[in-house]
Coordinates of C-alpha atoms in Angstrom, one line a residue:
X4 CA -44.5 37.1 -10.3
X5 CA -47.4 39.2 -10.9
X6 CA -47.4 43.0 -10.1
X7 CA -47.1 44.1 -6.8
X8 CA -47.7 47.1 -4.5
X9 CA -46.3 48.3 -1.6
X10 CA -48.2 49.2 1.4
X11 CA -47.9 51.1 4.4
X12 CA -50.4 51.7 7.6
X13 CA -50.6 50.4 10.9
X14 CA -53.6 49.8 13.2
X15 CA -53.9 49.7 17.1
X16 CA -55.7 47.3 17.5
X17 CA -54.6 44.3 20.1
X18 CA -55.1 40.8 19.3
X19 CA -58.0 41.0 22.0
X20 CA -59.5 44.4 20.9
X21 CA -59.9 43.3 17.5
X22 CA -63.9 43.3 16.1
X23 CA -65.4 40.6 15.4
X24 CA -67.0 41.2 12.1
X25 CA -64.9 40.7 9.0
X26 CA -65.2 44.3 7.3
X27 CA -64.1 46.8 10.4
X28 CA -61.3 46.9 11.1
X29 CA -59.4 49.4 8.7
X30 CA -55.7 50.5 7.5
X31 CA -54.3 53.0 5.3
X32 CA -52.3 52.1 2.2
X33 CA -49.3 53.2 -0.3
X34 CA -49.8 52.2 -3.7
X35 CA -46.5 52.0 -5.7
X36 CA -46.2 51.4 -9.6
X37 CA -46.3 47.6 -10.6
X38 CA -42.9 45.8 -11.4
X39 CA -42.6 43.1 -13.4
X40 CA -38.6 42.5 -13.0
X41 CA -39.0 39.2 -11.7
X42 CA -40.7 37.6 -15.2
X43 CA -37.8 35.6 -17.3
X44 CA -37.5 37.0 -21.0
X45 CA -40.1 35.6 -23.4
X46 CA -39.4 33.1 -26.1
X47 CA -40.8 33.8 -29.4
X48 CA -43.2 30.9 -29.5
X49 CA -47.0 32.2 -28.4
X50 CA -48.6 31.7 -24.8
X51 CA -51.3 33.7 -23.2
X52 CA -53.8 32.1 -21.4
X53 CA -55.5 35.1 -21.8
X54 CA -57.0 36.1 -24.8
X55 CA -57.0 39.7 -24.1
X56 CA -53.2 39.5 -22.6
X57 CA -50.2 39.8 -25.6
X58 CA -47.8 38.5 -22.8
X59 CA -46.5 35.1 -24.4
X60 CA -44.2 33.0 -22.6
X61 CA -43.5 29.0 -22.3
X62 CA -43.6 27.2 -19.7
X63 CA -40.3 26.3 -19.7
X64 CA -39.5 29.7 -18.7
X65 CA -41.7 29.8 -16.2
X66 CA -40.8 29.2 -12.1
X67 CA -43.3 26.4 -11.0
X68 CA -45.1 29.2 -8.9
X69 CA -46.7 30.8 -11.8
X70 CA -48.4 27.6 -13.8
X71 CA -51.1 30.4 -13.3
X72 CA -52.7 32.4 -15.8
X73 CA -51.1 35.7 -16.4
X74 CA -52.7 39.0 -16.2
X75 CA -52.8 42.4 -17.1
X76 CA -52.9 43.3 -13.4
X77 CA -54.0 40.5 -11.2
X78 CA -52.6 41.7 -8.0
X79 CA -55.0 42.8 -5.4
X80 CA -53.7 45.5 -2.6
X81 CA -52.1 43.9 0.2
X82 CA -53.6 44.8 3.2
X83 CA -54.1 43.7 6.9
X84 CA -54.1 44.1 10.6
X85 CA -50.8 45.3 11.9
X86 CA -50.1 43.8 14.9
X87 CA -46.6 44.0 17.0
X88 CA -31.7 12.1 -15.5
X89 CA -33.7 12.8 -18.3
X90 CA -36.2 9.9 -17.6
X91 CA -39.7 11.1 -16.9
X92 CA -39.6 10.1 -13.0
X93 CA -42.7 8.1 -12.0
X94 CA -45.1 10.3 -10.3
X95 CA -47.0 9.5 -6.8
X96 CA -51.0 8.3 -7.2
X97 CA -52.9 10.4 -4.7
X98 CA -56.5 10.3 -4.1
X99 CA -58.3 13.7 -3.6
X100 CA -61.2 12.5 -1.9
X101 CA -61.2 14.1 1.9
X102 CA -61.0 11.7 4.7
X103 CA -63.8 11.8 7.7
X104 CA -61.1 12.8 10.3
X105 CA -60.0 15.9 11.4
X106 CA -57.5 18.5 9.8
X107 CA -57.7 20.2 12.9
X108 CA -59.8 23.0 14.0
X109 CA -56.9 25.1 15.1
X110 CA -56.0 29.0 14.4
X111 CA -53.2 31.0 13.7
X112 CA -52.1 34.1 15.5
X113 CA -51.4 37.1 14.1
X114 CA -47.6 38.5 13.7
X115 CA -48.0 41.2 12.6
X116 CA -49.9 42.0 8.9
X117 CA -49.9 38.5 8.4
X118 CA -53.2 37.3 8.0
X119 CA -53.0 36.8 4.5
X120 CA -51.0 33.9 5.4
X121 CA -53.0 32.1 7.7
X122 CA -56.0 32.5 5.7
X123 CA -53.2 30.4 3.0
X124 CA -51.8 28.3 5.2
X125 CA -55.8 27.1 6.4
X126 CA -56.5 26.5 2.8
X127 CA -53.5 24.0 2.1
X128 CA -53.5 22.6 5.6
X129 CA -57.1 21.6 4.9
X130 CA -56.5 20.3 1.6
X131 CA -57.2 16.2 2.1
X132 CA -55.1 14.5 -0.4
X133 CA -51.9 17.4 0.3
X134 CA -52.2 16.1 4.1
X135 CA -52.3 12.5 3.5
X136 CA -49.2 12.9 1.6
X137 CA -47.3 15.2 3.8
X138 CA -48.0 12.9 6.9
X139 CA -47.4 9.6 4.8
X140 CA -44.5 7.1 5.7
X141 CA -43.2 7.6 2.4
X142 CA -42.6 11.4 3.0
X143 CA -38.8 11.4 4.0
X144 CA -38.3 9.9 0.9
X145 CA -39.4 12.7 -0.8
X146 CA -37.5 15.2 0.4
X147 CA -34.6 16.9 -1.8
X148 CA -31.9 18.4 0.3
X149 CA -30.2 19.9 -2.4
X150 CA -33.0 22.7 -3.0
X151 CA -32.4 26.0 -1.9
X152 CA -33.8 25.5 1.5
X153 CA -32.6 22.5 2.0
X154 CA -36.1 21.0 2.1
X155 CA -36.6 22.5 5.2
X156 CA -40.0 23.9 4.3
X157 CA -41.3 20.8 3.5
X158 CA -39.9 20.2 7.2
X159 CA -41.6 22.5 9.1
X160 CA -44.9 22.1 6.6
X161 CA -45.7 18.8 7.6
X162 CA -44.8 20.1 11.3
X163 CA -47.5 22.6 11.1
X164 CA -49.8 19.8 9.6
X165 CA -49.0 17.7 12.7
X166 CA -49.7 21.0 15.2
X167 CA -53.2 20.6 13.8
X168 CA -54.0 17.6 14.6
X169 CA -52.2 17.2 17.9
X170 CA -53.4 21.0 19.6
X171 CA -56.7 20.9 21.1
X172 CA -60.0 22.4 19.3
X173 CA -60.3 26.2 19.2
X174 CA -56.2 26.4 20.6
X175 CA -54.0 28.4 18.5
X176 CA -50.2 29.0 17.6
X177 CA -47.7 31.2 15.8
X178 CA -45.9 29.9 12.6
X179 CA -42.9 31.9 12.6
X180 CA -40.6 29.2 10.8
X181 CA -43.1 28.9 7.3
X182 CA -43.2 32.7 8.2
X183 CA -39.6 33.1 8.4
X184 CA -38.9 30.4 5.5
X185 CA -41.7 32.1 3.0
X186 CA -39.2 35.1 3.4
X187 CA -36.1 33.3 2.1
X188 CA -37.9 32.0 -1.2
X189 CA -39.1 35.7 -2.0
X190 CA -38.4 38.7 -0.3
X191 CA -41.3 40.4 -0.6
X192 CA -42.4 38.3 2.7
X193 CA -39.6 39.7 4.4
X194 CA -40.0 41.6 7.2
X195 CA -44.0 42.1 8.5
X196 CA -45.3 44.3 6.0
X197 CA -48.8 44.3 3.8
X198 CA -49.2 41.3 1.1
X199 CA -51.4 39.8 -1.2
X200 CA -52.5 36.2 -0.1
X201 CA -52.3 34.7 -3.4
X202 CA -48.8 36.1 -3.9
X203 CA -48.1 33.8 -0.9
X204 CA -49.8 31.3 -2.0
X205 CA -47.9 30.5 -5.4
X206 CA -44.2 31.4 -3.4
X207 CA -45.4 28.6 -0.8
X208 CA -46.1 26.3 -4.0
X209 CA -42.8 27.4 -5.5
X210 CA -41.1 26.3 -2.0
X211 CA -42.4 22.9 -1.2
X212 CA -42.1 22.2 -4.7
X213 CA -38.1 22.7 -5.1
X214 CA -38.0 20.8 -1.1
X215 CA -39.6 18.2 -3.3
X216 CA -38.9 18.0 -6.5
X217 CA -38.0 14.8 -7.2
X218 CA -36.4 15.6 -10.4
X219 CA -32.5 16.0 -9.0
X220 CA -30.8 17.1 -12.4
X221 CA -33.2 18.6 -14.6
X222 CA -33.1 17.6 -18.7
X223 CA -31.4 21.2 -20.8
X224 CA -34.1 23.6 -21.9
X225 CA -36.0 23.0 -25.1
X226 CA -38.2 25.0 -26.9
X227 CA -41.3 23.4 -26.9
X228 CA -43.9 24.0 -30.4
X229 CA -46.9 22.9 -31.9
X230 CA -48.7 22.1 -34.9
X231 CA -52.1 20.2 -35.5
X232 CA -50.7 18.4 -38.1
X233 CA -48.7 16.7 -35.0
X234 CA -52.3 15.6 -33.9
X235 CA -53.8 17.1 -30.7
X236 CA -52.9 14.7 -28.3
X237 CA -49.0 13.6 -28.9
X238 CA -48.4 17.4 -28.6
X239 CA -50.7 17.8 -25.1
X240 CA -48.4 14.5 -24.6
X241 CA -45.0 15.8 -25.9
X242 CA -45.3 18.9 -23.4
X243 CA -47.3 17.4 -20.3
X244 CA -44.2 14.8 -20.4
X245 CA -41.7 17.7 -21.0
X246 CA -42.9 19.3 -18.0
X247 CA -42.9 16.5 -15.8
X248 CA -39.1 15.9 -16.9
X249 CA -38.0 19.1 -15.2
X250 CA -40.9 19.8 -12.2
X251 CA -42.3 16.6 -10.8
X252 CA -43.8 16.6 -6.8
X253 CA -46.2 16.1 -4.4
X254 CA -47.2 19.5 -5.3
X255 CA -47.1 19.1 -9.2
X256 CA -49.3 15.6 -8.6
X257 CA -51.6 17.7 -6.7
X258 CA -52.3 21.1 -8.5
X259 CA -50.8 20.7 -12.0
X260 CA -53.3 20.7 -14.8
X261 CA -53.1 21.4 -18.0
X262 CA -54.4 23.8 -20.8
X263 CA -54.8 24.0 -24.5
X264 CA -53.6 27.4 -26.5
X265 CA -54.9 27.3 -30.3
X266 CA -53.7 30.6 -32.2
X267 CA -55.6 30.8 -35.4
X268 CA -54.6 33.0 -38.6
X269 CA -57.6 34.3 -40.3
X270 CA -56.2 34.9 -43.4
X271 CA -54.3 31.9 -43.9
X272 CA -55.9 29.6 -41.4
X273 CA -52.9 28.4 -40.3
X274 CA -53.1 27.0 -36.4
X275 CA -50.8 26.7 -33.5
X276 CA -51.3 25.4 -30.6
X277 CA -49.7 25.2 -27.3
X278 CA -50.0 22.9 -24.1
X279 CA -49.1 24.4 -21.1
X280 CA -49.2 23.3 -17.3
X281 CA -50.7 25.2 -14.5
X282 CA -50.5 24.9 -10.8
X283 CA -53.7 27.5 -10.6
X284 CA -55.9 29.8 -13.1
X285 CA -56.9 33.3 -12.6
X286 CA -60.4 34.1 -13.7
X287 CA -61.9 37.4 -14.9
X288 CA -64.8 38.9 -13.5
X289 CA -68.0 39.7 -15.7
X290 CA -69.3 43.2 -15.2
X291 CA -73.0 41.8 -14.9
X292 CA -75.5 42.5 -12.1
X293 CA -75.4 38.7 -11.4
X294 CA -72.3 36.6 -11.5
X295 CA -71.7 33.3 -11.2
X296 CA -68.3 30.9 -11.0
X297 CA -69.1 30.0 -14.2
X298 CA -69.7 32.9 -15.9
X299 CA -65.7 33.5 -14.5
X300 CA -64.8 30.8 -16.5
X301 CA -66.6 31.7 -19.9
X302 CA -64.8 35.0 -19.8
X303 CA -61.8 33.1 -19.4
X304 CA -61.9 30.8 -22.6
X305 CA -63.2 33.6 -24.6
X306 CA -62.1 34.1 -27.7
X307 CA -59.9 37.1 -28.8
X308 CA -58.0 39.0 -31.0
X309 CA -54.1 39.0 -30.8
X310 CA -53.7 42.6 -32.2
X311 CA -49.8 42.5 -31.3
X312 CA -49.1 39.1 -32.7
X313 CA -47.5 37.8 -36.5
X314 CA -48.9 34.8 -37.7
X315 CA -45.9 32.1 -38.1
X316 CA -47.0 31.1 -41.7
X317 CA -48.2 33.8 -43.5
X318 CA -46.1 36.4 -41.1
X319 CA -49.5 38.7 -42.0
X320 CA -49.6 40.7 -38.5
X321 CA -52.6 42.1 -35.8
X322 CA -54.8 39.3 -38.0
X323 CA -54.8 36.3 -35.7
X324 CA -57.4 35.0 -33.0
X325 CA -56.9 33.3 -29.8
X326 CA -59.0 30.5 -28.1
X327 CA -57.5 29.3 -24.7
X328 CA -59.7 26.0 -22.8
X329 CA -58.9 23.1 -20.3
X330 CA -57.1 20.0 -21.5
X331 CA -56.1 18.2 -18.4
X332 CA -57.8 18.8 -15.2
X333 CA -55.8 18.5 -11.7
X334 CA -56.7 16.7 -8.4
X335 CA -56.9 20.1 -7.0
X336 CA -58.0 23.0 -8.5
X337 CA -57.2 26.5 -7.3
X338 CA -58.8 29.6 -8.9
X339 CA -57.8 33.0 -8.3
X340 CA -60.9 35.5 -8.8
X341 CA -59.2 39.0 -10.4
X342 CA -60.9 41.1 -8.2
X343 CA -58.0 43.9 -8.6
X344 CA -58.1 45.7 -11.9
X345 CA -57.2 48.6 -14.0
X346 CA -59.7 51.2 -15.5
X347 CA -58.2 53.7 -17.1
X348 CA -55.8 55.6 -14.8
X349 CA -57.4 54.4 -12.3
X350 CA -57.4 51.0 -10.1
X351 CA -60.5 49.2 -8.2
X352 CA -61.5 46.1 -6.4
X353 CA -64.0 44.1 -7.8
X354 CA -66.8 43.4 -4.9
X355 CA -69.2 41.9 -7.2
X356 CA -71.2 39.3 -5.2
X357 CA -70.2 35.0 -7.4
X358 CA -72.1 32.4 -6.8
X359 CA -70.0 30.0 -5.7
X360 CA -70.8 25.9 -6.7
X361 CA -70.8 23.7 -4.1
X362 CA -69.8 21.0 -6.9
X363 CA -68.1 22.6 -10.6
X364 CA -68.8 20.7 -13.8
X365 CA -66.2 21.9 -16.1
X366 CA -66.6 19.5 -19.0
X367 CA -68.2 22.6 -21.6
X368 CA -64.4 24.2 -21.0
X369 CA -62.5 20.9 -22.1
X370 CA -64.2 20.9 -25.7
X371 CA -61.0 19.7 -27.3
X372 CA -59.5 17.2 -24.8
X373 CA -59.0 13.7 -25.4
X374 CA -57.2 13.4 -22.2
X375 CA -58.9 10.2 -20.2
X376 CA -59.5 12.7 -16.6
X377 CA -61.7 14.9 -18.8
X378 CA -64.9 13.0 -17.8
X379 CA -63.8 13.6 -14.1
X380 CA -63.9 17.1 -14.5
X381 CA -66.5 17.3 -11.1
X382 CA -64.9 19.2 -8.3
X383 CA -66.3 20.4 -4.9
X384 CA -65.8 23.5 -2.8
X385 CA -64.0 23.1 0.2
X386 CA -61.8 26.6 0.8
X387 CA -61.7 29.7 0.2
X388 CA -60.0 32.8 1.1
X389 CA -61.4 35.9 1.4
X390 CA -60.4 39.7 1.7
X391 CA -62.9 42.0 2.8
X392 CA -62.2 45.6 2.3
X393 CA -61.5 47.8 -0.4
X394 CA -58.2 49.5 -1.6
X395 CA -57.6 51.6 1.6
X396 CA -58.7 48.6 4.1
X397 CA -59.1 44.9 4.4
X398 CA -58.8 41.6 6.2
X399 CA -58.1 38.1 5.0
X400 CA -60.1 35.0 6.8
X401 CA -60.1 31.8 5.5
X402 CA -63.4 29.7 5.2
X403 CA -62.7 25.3 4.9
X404 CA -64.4 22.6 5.7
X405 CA -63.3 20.0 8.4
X406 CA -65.0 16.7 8.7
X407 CA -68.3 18.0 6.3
X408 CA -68.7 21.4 8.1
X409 CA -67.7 24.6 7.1
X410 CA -65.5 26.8 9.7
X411 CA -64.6 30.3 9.5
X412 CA -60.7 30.6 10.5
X413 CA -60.2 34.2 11.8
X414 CA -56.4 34.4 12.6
X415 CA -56.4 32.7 16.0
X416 CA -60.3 32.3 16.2
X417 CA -62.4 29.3 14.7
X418 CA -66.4 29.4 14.7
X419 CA -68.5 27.4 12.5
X420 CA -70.2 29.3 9.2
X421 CA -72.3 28.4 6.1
X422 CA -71.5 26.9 3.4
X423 CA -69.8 30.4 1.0
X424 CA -72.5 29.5 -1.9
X425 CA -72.7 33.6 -2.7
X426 CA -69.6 35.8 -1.7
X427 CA -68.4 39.3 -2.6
X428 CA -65.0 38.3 -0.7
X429 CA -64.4 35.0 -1.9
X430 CA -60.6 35.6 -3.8
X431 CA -58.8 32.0 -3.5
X432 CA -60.8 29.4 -4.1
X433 CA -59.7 25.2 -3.6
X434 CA -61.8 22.4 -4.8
X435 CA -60.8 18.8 -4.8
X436 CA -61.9 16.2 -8.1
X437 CA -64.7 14.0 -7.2
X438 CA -63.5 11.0 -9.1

């Protein structure tokens, strides 16, 4: 997974003491060196969704946690309250369109430095076309009990979904089986220490999606190449379909998009290209005075330089560019904003202020796709998940919407908001496809 850090600090603040603005409430922290001992060795073949990242690695390789983009240094400080067969199986047509009932206006108590769960766990139970499926009569079916839990997060997932809807507005309760469940798929969420929210998020993604994988015996690797002279769209083809031979779920037909790798030599102009999936995308942050969501996303396909990397025809090396865009775009699409960085010797959060689209166009970033979803490329904003604080304090709250109306989900409090259209919190953000 990405890097992480270990925090310690406590607060003394009870459940009922607790302040209720978002940026008070304070704890110390432990910063630890990043390890990367988790990552799977990297085949030779070129990926980097990020142009300024030498990392390559295929999807293949890859757990189906982190179809995100990798980073330099992508994980933000982890802090919070402290309180005591070989067939391509056929995939399942969901809509994302939200329906007009209710999700359920319910919160989640605290148990101890885990609000960075809650904030998570808001965010997917809100998530329309993730509930209808969960809640469906088809679910059961679903369900692969040979995965490492036994698909008993899937279980207790759609158990929490029903909580929702069957608790009373404004009532709360505690989720110690995800909480307990989360800690068997990594242990990092072990135990009731400091954590990054979107850490969580991609090892509840990894979860459900082995409780649900519905491919039981997955094809031998293979490792996947490209070539223009293939033609674009049977090699998007050749690896979207290789892909969905060995992860294929509720949670792949949900999140998993697709994007398009083009390494080009500029002495010989020889190009490869490479097609990988992505359950979500981590976006840099422009260092201007004003930022928007899309600016996020033009740093993102930016052009670079490969300074590391040895061209595959001419084997000239540190002479090759790199252009990463969208090719296939997902029902849901979650973006991670990299508010934690590296300068130097020394690390920072990010707290520029994004303007935050209600609705995303995202058609400009899909300049080579032929793929038939590309003119659906329209999403709409309806969670995020926020961490206010710095590196020495914070607080995650999750903001989602629930029957067209934005609520602010505070742990075990719920109070209407505005819509988050400017944010200097915002980190997680889900928005569904208009189709």
């Amino acid at each position: 997974m990405d890097s992480r850090f270990k925090l310690a600090g406590r607060s003394t603040l009870a459940d009922s003491q607790r302040p209720r603005s978002r940026n008070t409430s304070t704890t110390s922290i432990k910063i630890s060196n990043p390890s990367n001992s988790r990552v799977p060795p990297r085949p030779q073949y070129p990926y980097s969704p990020d142009p300024y990242n030498s990392t390559f690695k295929s999807s293949a390789t890859r757990s189906i946690y982190s179809y995100s983009k990798p980073t330099e240094y992508s994980s933000p400080v982890k802090v919070d309250y402290v309180r005591q067969s070989r067939e391509i199986p056929k995939t399942t047509e969901i809509t994302a369109v939200p329906r007009q009932d209710s999700m359920g206006l319910v919160g989640l108590r605290n148990l101890g430095n885990t609000c960075y769960m809650n904030s998570i766990l808001q965010c997917l139970v809100h998530t329309p076309c993730l509930n209808e499926a969960f809640m469906s009569r088809d679910f059961p079916d679903e369900i692969n009990r040979s995965s490492k839990l036994r698909g008993e997060l899937a279980i207790k997932f759609k158990e929490l979904i029903k909580e929702f809807k069957e608790l009373p507005r404004n009532s709360s309760f505690s989720p110690y089986s995800i909480k307990s469940l989360i800690g068997r798929i990594s242990s990092q969420f072990l135990g009731y220490s400091q954590q990054d929210a979107a850490e969580l998020l991609r090892a509840m993604l990894e979860g459900l999606h082995l409780d649900l994988n519905r491919v039981r015996t997955k094809p031998s690797y293979r490792q996947m190449t490209g070539s223009l002279k293939e033609g674009l769209e049977e090699v998007a083809r050749t690896w979207w379909e290789y892909s969905l031979s060995r992860d294929n779920s509720i949670i792949t037909d949900t999140f998993q998009g697709q994007l398009l790798s083009m390494i080009t030599c500029k002495a010989c102009n020889h190009k490869s290209i490479s097609c990988d999936s992505f359950l979500d995308l981590t976006l840099p942050i422009p260092q201007y005075s004003k930022v928007s969501l899309l600016d996020c996303f033009k740093s993102f396909v930016k052009e670079g330089n490969l300074p590391s990397y040895k061209c595959e025809n001419c084997k000239k090396p540190d002479n090759c560019k790199q252009e990463v865009t969208l090719y296939r775009f997902p029902k849901v699409l979650v973006l991670q904003l990299k508010r934690f960085t590296v300068n130097g010797f020394r690390r920072e959060k990010l707290s520029n202020e994004i303007n935050l689209p209600e609705v995303l166009r995202l058609e400009e970033f899909a300049p080579h796709s032929t793929s038939s979803n590309v003119s659906k490329a329209r999403y709409r904003l309806y969670g995020v998940s926020n961490h206010m604080g710095g590196l020495s304090f914070g607080h995650y709250v999750a903001d989602c919407v629930d029957q067209g109306s934005w609520y602010c989900f505070d742990d075990s409090r719920v109070s209407p908001t505005e819509t988050p259209t400017r944010s200097s919190s915002a980190y997680v953000l889900f928005y569904y496809r208009i189709d």
